[in-house]
PDB file of C-alpha atoms in Angstrom:
ATOM      1  CA  MET U  24       0.584  22.370  -3.048  1.00 76.00           C
ATOM      2  CA  LYS U  25      -2.320  22.712  -5.507  1.00 89.00           C
ATOM      3  CA  PRO U  26      -1.356  19.569  -7.507  1.00 93.00           C
ATOM      4  CA  ILE U  27      -1.241  17.492  -4.307  1.00 95.00           C
ATOM      5  CA  ALA U  28      -4.630  18.712  -3.062  1.00 96.00           C
ATOM      6  CA  THR U  29      -6.153  18.184  -6.501  1.00 97.00           C
ATOM      7  CA  TYR U  30      -4.689  14.696  -6.625  1.00 97.00           C
ATOM      8  CA  PHE U  31      -6.129  13.570  -3.280  1.00 98.00           C
ATOM      9  CA  VAL U  32      -9.596  14.932  -4.065  1.00 98.00           C
ATOM     10  CA  THR U  33      -9.549  13.243  -7.475  1.00 98.00           C
ATOM     11  CA  ALA U  34      -8.434   9.911  -5.994  1.00 98.00           C
ATOM     12  CA  TYR U  35     -11.193  10.036  -3.381  1.00 98.00           C
ATOM     13  CA  VAL U  36     -13.891  10.941  -5.891  1.00 98.00           C
ATOM     14  CA  ILE U  37     -12.923   8.143  -8.282  1.00 98.00           C
ATOM     15  CA  SER U  38     -12.601   5.380  -5.681  1.00 98.00           C
ATOM     16  CA  TRP U  39     -15.573   6.430  -3.570  1.00 98.00           C
ATOM     17  CA  THR U  40     -17.769   6.654  -6.685  1.00 98.00           C
ATOM     18  CA  ILE U  41     -16.712   3.191  -7.829  1.00 98.00           C
ATOM     19  CA  TRP U  42     -17.393   1.808  -4.341  1.00 98.00           C
ATOM     20  CA  LEU U  43     -20.771   3.566  -4.001  1.00 97.00           C
ATOM     21  CA  PRO U  44     -22.896   0.495  -4.887  1.00 97.00           C
ATOM     22  CA  LEU U  45     -21.117  -1.395  -2.104  1.00 97.00           C
ATOM     23  CA  TYR U  46     -21.996   1.114   0.646  1.00 96.00           C
ATOM     24  CA  SER U  47     -25.098   2.751  -0.841  1.00 96.00           C
ATOM     25  CA  GLU U  48     -27.494   0.968   1.517  1.00 95.00           C
ATOM     26  CA  ALA U  49     -25.463   2.102   4.534  1.00 94.00           C
ATOM     27  CA  ILE U  50     -26.064   5.749   3.599  1.00 94.00           C
ATOM     28  CA  GLY U  51     -29.742   5.311   2.736  1.00 94.00           C
ATOM     29  CA  ILE U  52     -29.549   5.338  -1.059  1.00 93.00           C
ATOM     30  CA  GLY U  53     -30.787   1.788  -1.490  1.00 90.00           C
ATOM     31  CA  LYS U  54     -29.289  -1.249  -3.149  1.00 90.00           C
ATOM     32  CA  LEU U  55     -27.368  -0.586  -6.376  1.00 94.00           C
ATOM     33  CA  PRO U  56     -26.065  -3.231  -8.796  1.00 95.00           C
ATOM     34  CA  THR U  57     -22.510  -4.440  -8.284  1.00 95.00           C
ATOM     35  CA  LEU U  58     -19.957  -6.148 -10.490  1.00 94.00           C
ATOM     36  CA  PRO U  59     -17.566  -9.044  -9.845  1.00 92.00           C
ATOM     37  CA  TYR U  60     -14.433  -7.786  -8.056  1.00 93.00           C
ATOM     38  CA  HIS U  61     -16.178  -4.459  -7.516  1.00 96.00           C
ATOM     39  CA  HIS U  62     -14.168  -3.648  -4.396  1.00 96.00           C
ATOM     40  CA  ALA U  63     -10.897  -4.259  -6.224  1.00 96.00           C
ATOM     41  CA  MET U  64     -11.876  -1.850  -9.000  1.00 97.00           C
ATOM     42  CA  GLY U  65     -11.978   0.974  -6.473  1.00 97.00           C
ATOM     43  CA  GLY U  66      -8.334   0.244  -5.702  1.00 97.00           C
ATOM     44  CA  LEU U  67      -7.473   1.656  -9.126  1.00 98.00           C
ATOM     45  CA  GLY U  68      -8.675   5.133  -8.108  1.00 98.00           C
ATOM     46  CA  PRO U  69      -5.290   6.470  -6.895  1.00 98.00           C
ATOM     47  CA  MET U  70      -3.586   5.319 -10.106  1.00 98.00           C
ATOM     48  CA  ILE U  71      -6.262   6.820 -12.362  1.00 98.00           C
ATOM     49  CA  ALA U  72      -6.095  10.092 -10.412  1.00 98.00           C
ATOM     50  CA  CYS U  73      -2.307  10.088 -10.785  1.00 97.00           C
ATOM     51  CA  ILE U  74      -2.512   9.685 -14.559  1.00 97.00           C
ATOM     52  CA  ILE U  75      -5.066  12.506 -14.818  1.00 97.00           C
ATOM     53  CA  CYS U  76      -3.167  14.900 -12.550  1.00 96.00           C
ATOM     54  CA  THR U  77       0.252  14.096 -14.011  1.00 95.00           C
ATOM     55  CA  ALA U  78      -1.036  14.753 -17.536  1.00 94.00           C
ATOM     56  CA  PHE U  79      -2.747  17.988 -16.455  1.00 93.00           C
ATOM     57  CA  PHE U  80      -0.014  19.476 -14.281  1.00 93.00           C
ATOM     58  CA  ASN U  81       3.161  18.023 -15.795  1.00 91.00           C
ATOM     59  CA  GLY U  82       2.512  16.796 -19.321  1.00 91.00           C
ATOM     60  CA  ARG U  83       3.597  13.887 -21.510  1.00 90.00           C
ATOM     61  CA  GLN U  84       7.211  13.746 -20.374  1.00 92.00           C
ATOM     62  CA  ALA U  85       6.102  13.176 -16.782  1.00 92.00           C
ATOM     63  CA  LEU U  86       3.707  10.426 -17.907  1.00 93.00           C
ATOM     64  CA  ALA U  87       6.570   8.709 -19.724  1.00 94.00           C
ATOM     65  CA  THR U  88       8.677   8.906 -16.557  1.00 92.00           C
ATOM     66  CA  LEU U  89       5.786   7.477 -14.540  1.00 94.00           C
ATOM     67  CA  ILE U  90       5.477   4.490 -16.870  1.00 93.00           C
ATOM     68  CA  LYS U  91       9.234   3.909 -16.665  1.00 93.00           C
ATOM     69  CA  GLN U  92       9.042   3.912 -12.857  1.00 93.00           C
ATOM     70  CA  CYS U  93       6.435   1.143 -13.034  1.00 94.00           C
ATOM     71  CA  PHE U  94       8.561  -1.280 -15.009  1.00 92.00           C
ATOM     72  CA  THR U  95      12.244  -0.642 -14.285  1.00 85.00           C
ATOM     73  CA  LEU U  96      14.086  -3.761 -13.072  1.00 82.00           C
ATOM     74  CA  ARG U  97      17.370  -2.055 -12.187  1.00 83.00           C
ATOM     75  CA  TYR U  98      16.895  -2.664  -8.470  1.00 89.00           C
ATOM     76  CA  ILE U  99      16.547  -6.440  -8.528  1.00 94.00           C
ATOM     77  CA  SER U 100      17.722  -6.881  -4.919  1.00 95.00           C
ATOM     78  CA  TYR U 101      14.872  -4.655  -3.715  1.00 96.00           C
ATOM     79  CA  VAL U 102      12.419  -6.499  -5.986  1.00 96.00           C
ATOM     80  CA  LEU U 103      13.439  -9.772  -4.331  1.00 96.00           C
ATOM     81  CA  LEU U 104      13.207  -8.221  -0.864  1.00 97.00           C
ATOM     82  CA  ALA U 105       9.737  -6.858  -1.611  1.00 97.00           C
ATOM     83  CA  LEU U 106       8.646 -10.289  -2.861  1.00 95.00           C
ATOM     84  CA  THR U 107      10.045 -12.379  -0.012  1.00 95.00           C
ATOM     85  CA  SER U 108      10.163 -10.252   3.156  1.00 95.00           C
ATOM     86  CA  PRO U 109       6.430 -10.572   4.058  1.00 93.00           C
ATOM     87  CA  PHE U 110       6.684 -14.370   3.872  1.00 91.00           C
ATOM     88  CA  ILE U 111       9.906 -14.396   5.900  1.00 93.00           C
ATOM     89  CA  ILE U 112       8.191 -12.246   8.523  1.00 93.00           C
ATOM     90  CA  ALA U 113       5.193 -14.601   8.535  1.00 90.00           C
ATOM     91  CA  GLY U 114       7.515 -17.574   8.992  1.00 89.00           C
ATOM     92  CA  ILE U 115       9.309 -15.941  11.924  1.00 92.00           C
ATOM     93  CA  ALA U 116       5.959 -14.968  13.463  1.00 91.00           C
ATOM     94  CA  THR U 117       4.771 -18.584  13.154  1.00 88.00           C
ATOM     95  CA  ILE U 118       7.900 -19.808  14.940  1.00 91.00           C
ATOM     96  CA  ILE U 119       7.488 -17.205  17.717  1.00 91.00           C
ATOM     97  CA  SER U 120       3.841 -18.196  18.166  1.00 88.00           C
ATOM     98  CA  HIS U 121       4.811 -21.878  18.289  1.00 86.00           C
ATOM     99  CA  TYR U 122       7.236 -21.359  21.171  1.00 89.00           C
ATOM    100  CA  THR U 123       5.159 -18.798  23.080  1.00 88.00           C
ATOM    101  CA  ASN U 124       1.606 -20.078  22.521  1.00 81.00           C
ATOM    102  CA  GLY U 125       2.059 -23.659  21.384  1.00 80.00           C
ATOM    103  CA  THR U 126       0.686 -22.884  17.919  1.00 77.00           C
ATOM    104  CA  GLU U 127       1.126 -25.681  15.396  1.00 76.00           C
ATOM    105  CA  LEU U 128       4.333 -25.197  13.420  1.00 76.00           C
ATOM    106  CA  VAL U 129       2.968 -25.372   9.868  1.00 73.00           C
ATOM    107  CA  PHE U 130       3.555 -23.039   6.937  1.00 71.00           C
ATOM    108  CA  ASN U 131       1.386 -24.387   4.110  1.00 71.00           C
ATOM    109  CA  GLY U 132      -1.406 -21.965   5.062  1.00 71.00           C
ATOM    110  CA  LEU U 133       0.697 -19.125   3.642  1.00 73.00           C
ATOM    111  CA  THR U 134      -0.188 -20.297   0.142  1.00 72.00           C
ATOM    112  CA  LYS U 135      -3.944 -20.181   0.833  1.00 73.00           C
ATOM    113  CA  ASN U 136      -5.942 -17.003   1.376  1.00 75.00           C
ATOM    114  CA  LYS U 137      -9.235 -16.546   3.194  1.00 71.00           C
ATOM    115  CA  GLU U 138     -10.478 -13.565   1.169  1.00 72.00           C
ATOM    116  CA  MET U 139     -10.237 -15.096  -2.321  1.00 74.00           C
ATOM    117  CA  ALA U 140     -10.310 -18.809  -1.521  1.00 71.00           C
ATOM    118  CA  GLN U 141     -10.859 -19.709  -5.167  1.00 77.00           C
ATOM    119  CA  MET U 142      -7.467 -18.263  -6.095  1.00 82.00           C
ATOM    120  CA  SER U 143      -4.141 -19.986  -5.587  1.00 84.00           C
ATOM    121  CA  LEU U 144      -1.086 -18.005  -4.487  1.00 86.00           C
ATOM    122  CA  ILE U 145       0.147 -16.749  -7.869  1.00 90.00           C
ATOM    123  CA  PRO U 146      -3.248 -15.553  -9.199  1.00 90.00           C
ATOM    124  CA  PHE U 147      -3.957 -13.900  -5.837  1.00 90.00           C
ATOM    125  CA  PHE U 148      -0.590 -12.137  -5.948  1.00 92.00           C
ATOM    126  CA  LEU U 149      -1.248 -10.881  -9.486  1.00 95.00           C
ATOM    127  CA  TYR U 150      -4.734  -9.738  -8.431  1.00 94.00           C
ATOM    128  CA  ASN U 151      -3.221  -7.804  -5.507  1.00 94.00           C
ATOM    129  CA  LEU U 152      -0.427  -6.442  -7.680  1.00 96.00           C
ATOM    130  CA  LEU U 153      -2.788  -4.968 -10.261  1.00 96.00           C
ATOM    131  CA  PHE U 154      -5.597  -3.583  -8.118  1.00 97.00           C
ATOM    132  CA  PHE U 155      -3.826  -2.614  -4.891  1.00 96.00           C
ATOM    133  CA  GLY U 156      -0.119  -2.686  -5.769  1.00 96.00           C
ATOM    134  CA  PHE U 157      -0.066  -0.574  -8.907  1.00 97.00           C
ATOM    135  CA  GLY U 158      -3.621   0.660  -8.295  1.00 97.00           C
ATOM    136  CA  GLU U 159      -2.588   2.455  -5.110  1.00 97.00           C
ATOM    137  CA  GLU U 160       1.176   2.918  -5.260  1.00 97.00           C
ATOM    138  CA  VAL U 161       1.305   4.624  -8.653  1.00 97.00           C
ATOM    139  CA  GLY U 162      -0.697   7.353  -6.936  1.00 97.00           C
ATOM    140  CA  TRP U 163       0.386   7.431  -3.281  1.00 97.00           C
ATOM    141  CA  ARG U 164       4.088   6.985  -3.944  1.00 96.00           C
ATOM    142  CA  GLY U 165       4.222   7.962  -7.630  1.00 95.00           C
ATOM    143  CA  PHE U 166       2.435  11.308  -7.351  1.00 96.00           C
ATOM    144  CA  ALA U 167       1.929  12.369  -3.732  1.00 97.00           C
ATOM    145  CA  LEU U 168       5.155  11.290  -2.009  1.00 97.00           C
ATOM    146  CA  PRO U 169       7.743  12.994  -4.264  1.00 96.00           C
ATOM    147  CA  ARG U 170       5.781  16.244  -4.110  1.00 95.00           C
ATOM    148  CA  LEU U 171       5.385  16.083  -0.324  1.00 96.00           C
ATOM    149  CA  GLN U 172       9.111  15.372  -0.015  1.00 96.00           C
ATOM    150  CA  GLN U 173       9.824  18.640  -1.801  1.00 93.00           C
ATOM    151  CA  HIS U 174       8.393  20.497   1.205  1.00 92.00           C
ATOM    152  CA  MET U 175       9.370  18.321   4.209  1.00 95.00           C
ATOM    153  CA  ASN U 176      11.616  15.493   5.318  1.00 96.00           C
ATOM    154  CA  ALA U 177      10.867  11.923   4.299  1.00 97.00           C
ATOM    155  CA  LEU U 178       9.391  10.872   7.643  1.00 98.00           C
ATOM    156  CA  SER U 179       7.054  13.874   7.844  1.00 97.00           C
ATOM    157  CA  ALA U 180       5.987  13.268   4.238  1.00 97.00           C
ATOM    158  CA  SER U 181       5.296   9.619   5.066  1.00 98.00           C
ATOM    159  CA  MET U 182       3.206  10.512   8.114  1.00 98.00           C
ATOM    160  CA  LEU U 183       1.178  13.160   6.271  1.00 97.00           C
ATOM    161  CA  LEU U 184       0.605  10.731   3.420  1.00 98.00           C
ATOM    162  CA  THR U 185      -0.610   8.188   5.986  1.00 97.00           C
ATOM    163  CA  VAL U 186      -3.398  10.593   7.001  1.00 97.00           C
ATOM    164  CA  PHE U 187      -4.672  10.959   3.434  1.00 97.00           C
ATOM    165  CA  TRP U 188      -4.170   7.250   2.766  1.00 97.00           C
ATOM    166  CA  ALA U 189      -6.286   6.435   5.827  1.00 97.00           C
ATOM    167  CA  LEU U 190      -9.040   8.865   4.770  1.00 97.00           C
ATOM    168  CA  TRP U 191      -9.232   7.161   1.381  1.00 98.00           C
ATOM    169  CA  HIS U 192     -10.380   4.005   3.215  1.00 97.00           C
ATOM    170  CA  VAL U 193     -13.375   5.710   4.915  1.00 97.00           C
ATOM    171  CA  PRO U 194     -16.099   4.048   2.754  1.00 97.00           C
ATOM    172  CA  LEU U 195     -14.720   0.622   3.665  1.00 97.00           C
ATOM    173  CA  PHE U 196     -15.963   1.158   7.230  1.00 96.00           C
ATOM    174  CA  LEU U 197     -19.497   1.092   5.808  1.00 96.00           C
ATOM    175  CA  TYR U 198     -19.356  -2.267   4.061  1.00 96.00           C
ATOM    176  CA  ARG U 199     -16.045  -4.118   4.222  1.00 92.00           C
ATOM    177  CA  PRO U 200     -15.744  -7.129   6.587  1.00 87.00           C
ATOM    178  CA  GLY U 201     -13.122  -6.411   9.210  1.00 85.00           C
ATOM    179  CA  TYR U 202     -13.665  -2.664   8.943  1.00 92.00           C
ATOM    180  CA  VAL U 203     -17.345  -2.554   9.876  1.00 93.00           C
ATOM    181  CA  THR U 204     -16.725  -4.315  13.190  1.00 91.00           C
ATOM    182  CA  MET U 205     -13.429  -2.593  14.009  1.00 90.00           C
ATOM    183  CA  ASP U 206     -13.307  -1.145  17.545  1.00 90.00           C
ATOM    184  CA  ALA U 207     -11.088   1.681  18.854  1.00 91.00           C
ATOM    185  CA  ALA U 208      -8.168  -0.633  19.603  1.00 88.00           C
ATOM    186  CA  GLY U 209      -8.460  -2.195  16.175  1.00 88.00           C
ATOM    187  CA  ALA U 210      -8.576   1.234  14.522  1.00 91.00           C
ATOM    188  CA  PHE U 211      -5.430   2.292  16.399  1.00 92.00           C
ATOM    189  CA  GLY U 212      -3.628  -0.847  15.252  1.00 90.00           C
ATOM    190  CA  TRP U 213      -4.827  -0.285  11.694  1.00 91.00           C
ATOM    191  CA  ILE U 214      -3.538   3.321  11.668  1.00 94.00           C
ATOM    192  CA  LEU U 215      -0.229   2.121  13.101  1.00 94.00           C
ATOM    193  CA  SER U 216       0.047  -0.479  10.350  1.00 92.00           C
ATOM    194  CA  LEU U 217      -0.576   2.172   7.687  1.00 94.00           C
ATOM    195  CA  ALA U 218       2.065   4.453   9.243  1.00 96.00           C
ATOM    196  CA  THR U 219       4.584   1.607   9.385  1.00 96.00           C
ATOM    197  CA  GLY U 220       3.775   0.597   5.820  1.00 95.00           C
ATOM    198  CA  SER U 221       4.174   4.201   4.719  1.00 97.00           C
ATOM    199  CA  VAL U 222       7.654   4.399   6.266  1.00 98.00           C
ATOM    200  CA  LEU U 223       8.758   1.147   4.643  1.00 97.00           C
ATOM    201  CA  LEU U 224       7.313   2.111   1.260  1.00 98.00           C
ATOM    202  CA  THR U 225       9.123   5.477   1.441  1.00 97.00           C
ATOM    203  CA  TRP U 226      12.326   3.565   2.217  1.00 97.00           C
ATOM    204  CA  PHE U 227      11.773   1.314  -0.813  1.00 97.00           C
ATOM    205  CA  TYR U 228      10.853   4.319  -2.983  1.00 96.00           C
ATOM    206  CA  ASN U 229      13.825   6.512  -2.066  1.00 96.00           C
ATOM    207  CA  SER U 230      16.296   3.610  -2.017  1.00 95.00           C
ATOM    208  CA  THR U 231      15.373   2.639  -5.582  1.00 95.00           C
ATOM    209  CA  ARG U 232      15.224   6.201  -6.946  1.00 93.00           C
ATOM    210  CA  GLY U 233      11.466   6.064  -7.342  1.00 94.00           C
ATOM    211  CA  SER U 234      10.781   2.476  -8.440  1.00 95.00           C
ATOM    212  CA  LEU U 235       7.015   2.049  -8.381  1.00 97.00           C
ATOM    213  CA  LEU U 236       7.455  -1.583  -9.394  1.00 97.00           C
ATOM    214  CA  VAL U 237       9.182  -2.327  -6.078  1.00 97.00           C
ATOM    215  CA  CYS U 238       6.544  -0.408  -4.093  1.00 97.00           C
ATOM    216  CA  ALA U 239       3.706  -2.161  -5.917  1.00 97.00           C
ATOM    217  CA  ILE U 240       5.226  -5.597  -5.310  1.00 97.00           C
ATOM    218  CA  PHE U 241       5.719  -4.914  -1.593  1.00 97.00           C
ATOM    219  CA  HIS U 242       2.158  -3.578  -1.254  1.00 96.00           C
ATOM    220  CA  ALA U 243       0.829  -6.668  -3.048  1.00 95.00           C
ATOM    221  CA  THR U 244       2.807  -9.178  -0.999  1.00 94.00           C
ATOM    222  CA  ILE U 245       2.433  -7.629   2.462  1.00 91.00           C
ATOM    223  CA  ASP U 246      -1.325  -8.273   2.438  1.00 86.00           C
ATOM    224  CA  ILE U 247      -0.997 -11.950   1.505  1.00 88.00           C
ATOM    225  CA  PRO U 248       0.277 -13.325   4.859  1.00 87.00           C
ATOM    226  CA  PHE U 249      -2.325 -11.330   6.799  1.00 82.00           C
ATOM    227  CA  LEU U 250      -5.108 -12.853   4.684  1.00 79.00           C
ATOM    228  CA  SER U 251      -3.665 -16.365   4.595  1.00 80.00           C
ATOM    229  CA  ASP U 252      -5.028 -19.430   6.352  1.00 72.00           C
ATOM    230  CA  LEU U 253      -2.747 -19.430   9.410  1.00 73.00           C
ATOM    231  CA  PRO U 254      -3.111 -21.785  12.409  1.00 65.00           C
ATOM    232  CA  SER U 255      -3.680 -18.978  14.932  1.00 72.00           C
ATOM    233  CA  ALA U 256      -4.729 -15.331  15.118  1.00 74.00           C
ATOM    234  CA  GLU U 257      -1.706 -14.671  17.356  1.00 82.00           C
ATOM    235  CA  ILE U 258       0.525 -15.072  14.312  1.00 84.00           C
ATOM    236  CA  ASN U 259      -1.043 -11.952  12.782  1.00 83.00           C
ATOM    237  CA  SER U 260      -0.220 -10.028  15.955  1.00 86.00           C
ATOM    238  CA  TYR U 261       3.394 -11.173  15.848  1.00 89.00           C
ATOM    239  CA  MET U 262       3.617 -10.254  12.164  1.00 89.00           C
ATOM    240  CA  GLY U 263       2.331  -6.788  12.987  1.00 90.00           C
ATOM    241  CA  MET U 264       4.887  -6.472  15.781  1.00 92.00           C
ATOM    242  CA  LEU U 265       7.763  -7.529  13.527  1.00 94.00           C
ATOM    243  CA  ILE U 266       6.764  -5.157  10.730  1.00 94.00           C
ATOM    244  CA  THR U 267       6.446  -2.307  13.253  1.00 94.00           C
ATOM    245  CA  LEU U 268       9.941  -3.076  14.564  1.00 95.00           C
ATOM    246  CA  TRP U 269      11.213  -3.054  10.982  1.00 96.00           C
ATOM    247  CA  GLY U 270       9.643   0.375  10.467  1.00 96.00           C
ATOM    248  CA  ILE U 271      11.163   1.741  13.701  1.00 96.00           C
ATOM    249  CA  ALA U 272      14.576   0.330  12.771  1.00 97.00           C
ATOM    250  CA  THR U 273      14.291   1.992   9.354  1.00 97.00           C
ATOM    251  CA  ILE U 274      13.724   5.386  10.994  1.00 97.00           C
ATOM    252  CA  ILE U 275      16.632   4.895  13.410  1.00 97.00           C
ATOM    253  CA  ILE U 276      19.117   3.580  10.834  1.00 96.00           C
ATOM    254  CA  PHE U 277      18.272   5.757   7.833  1.00 96.00           C
ATOM    255  CA  LYS U 278      17.139   8.891   9.731  1.00 96.00           C
ATOM    256  CA  PRO U 279      13.935  10.906   9.237  1.00 96.00           C
ATOM    257  CA  LYS U 280      15.409  13.298   6.666  1.00 96.00           C
ATOM    258  CA  LYS U 281      15.695  10.729   3.857  1.00 95.00           C
ATOM    259  CA  LEU U 282      14.615   7.306   5.217  1.00 96.00           C
ATOM    260  CA  SER U 283      17.227   5.983   2.831  1.00 94.00           C
ATOM    261  CA  ARG U 284      20.940   6.063   2.107  1.00 90.00           C
ATOM    262  CA  GLU U 285      19.988   7.735  -1.147  1.00 84.00           C
ATOM    263  CA  ALA U 286      18.625  11.259  -1.464  1.00 86.00           C
ATOM    264  CA  LYS U 287      14.879  11.845  -1.243  1.00 88.00           C
ATOM    265  CA  TYR U 288      13.283  11.212  -4.616  1.00 88.00           C
ATOM    266  CA  VAL U 289      11.549  14.476  -5.468  1.00 86.00           C
ATOM    267  CA  ALA U 290      11.923  14.566  -9.245  1.00 61.00           C
ATOM    268  CA  GLU U 291       9.045  16.493 -10.736  1.00 58.00           C
ATOM    269  CA  PRO U 292       8.857  18.231 -14.116  1.00 46.00           C
ATOM    270  CA  LYS U 293       7.891  21.882 -14.015  1.00 50.00           C
ATOM    271  CA  THR U 294       4.211  22.396 -13.255  1.00 47.00           C
ATOM    272  CA  ASN U 295       2.127  24.058 -15.962  1.00 44.00           C
TER     273      ASN U 295
END
């Protein structure tokens, strides 16, 4: 378990150090200079930690495998599902909200985001894909998950990974809008969303024999509807409900052992 522990510590140190100027005042250090897209840069920490730890513990062959996992297009059906499913869910949630709450039945807000209003849909997707898709998933799913799955079933590995994934976000509660004001109920919902996302990402990962491209795309797209300019806040709640139901269905259908019809993906070259 030494590589896994080393990986998580390295990921935290890199991201938290990058984010330090953003939360420095909250911990009494004083104001430090920041850069454009500074928050996004911290999202690269898990990927950088993965590259360092893979090179140290497993060598060049493992790095070559990691790169291949990031760009393989063999599983095109899963690529399309990862690209479209969040928008389908948002559309269904909008329809549910229309008939239950009278929300206006419009969908053009899905192409506009509140966080990066200056970006249109495609640039915002590419931004998410780089900094939070590949930035996180190359590490969480590319390094941690296959090693955790060597020691436990896929569901247990997903839940344990959720804990460390949640801890990585701790500095955001000191400066990030939406986190700073989060109450207990909001925190519970946030943890539940991470757990559900972890299950679905494990399903994508094992089903595609370790495709990090698919995981990165799903991570990048799932955030877009939640940050889009929707007619009502209730739509976000319905989206969360639908994604949670998808996660529960995945556990029931594919079973905790593998969370996939395929075997758990645990490929790992011999540790030095």
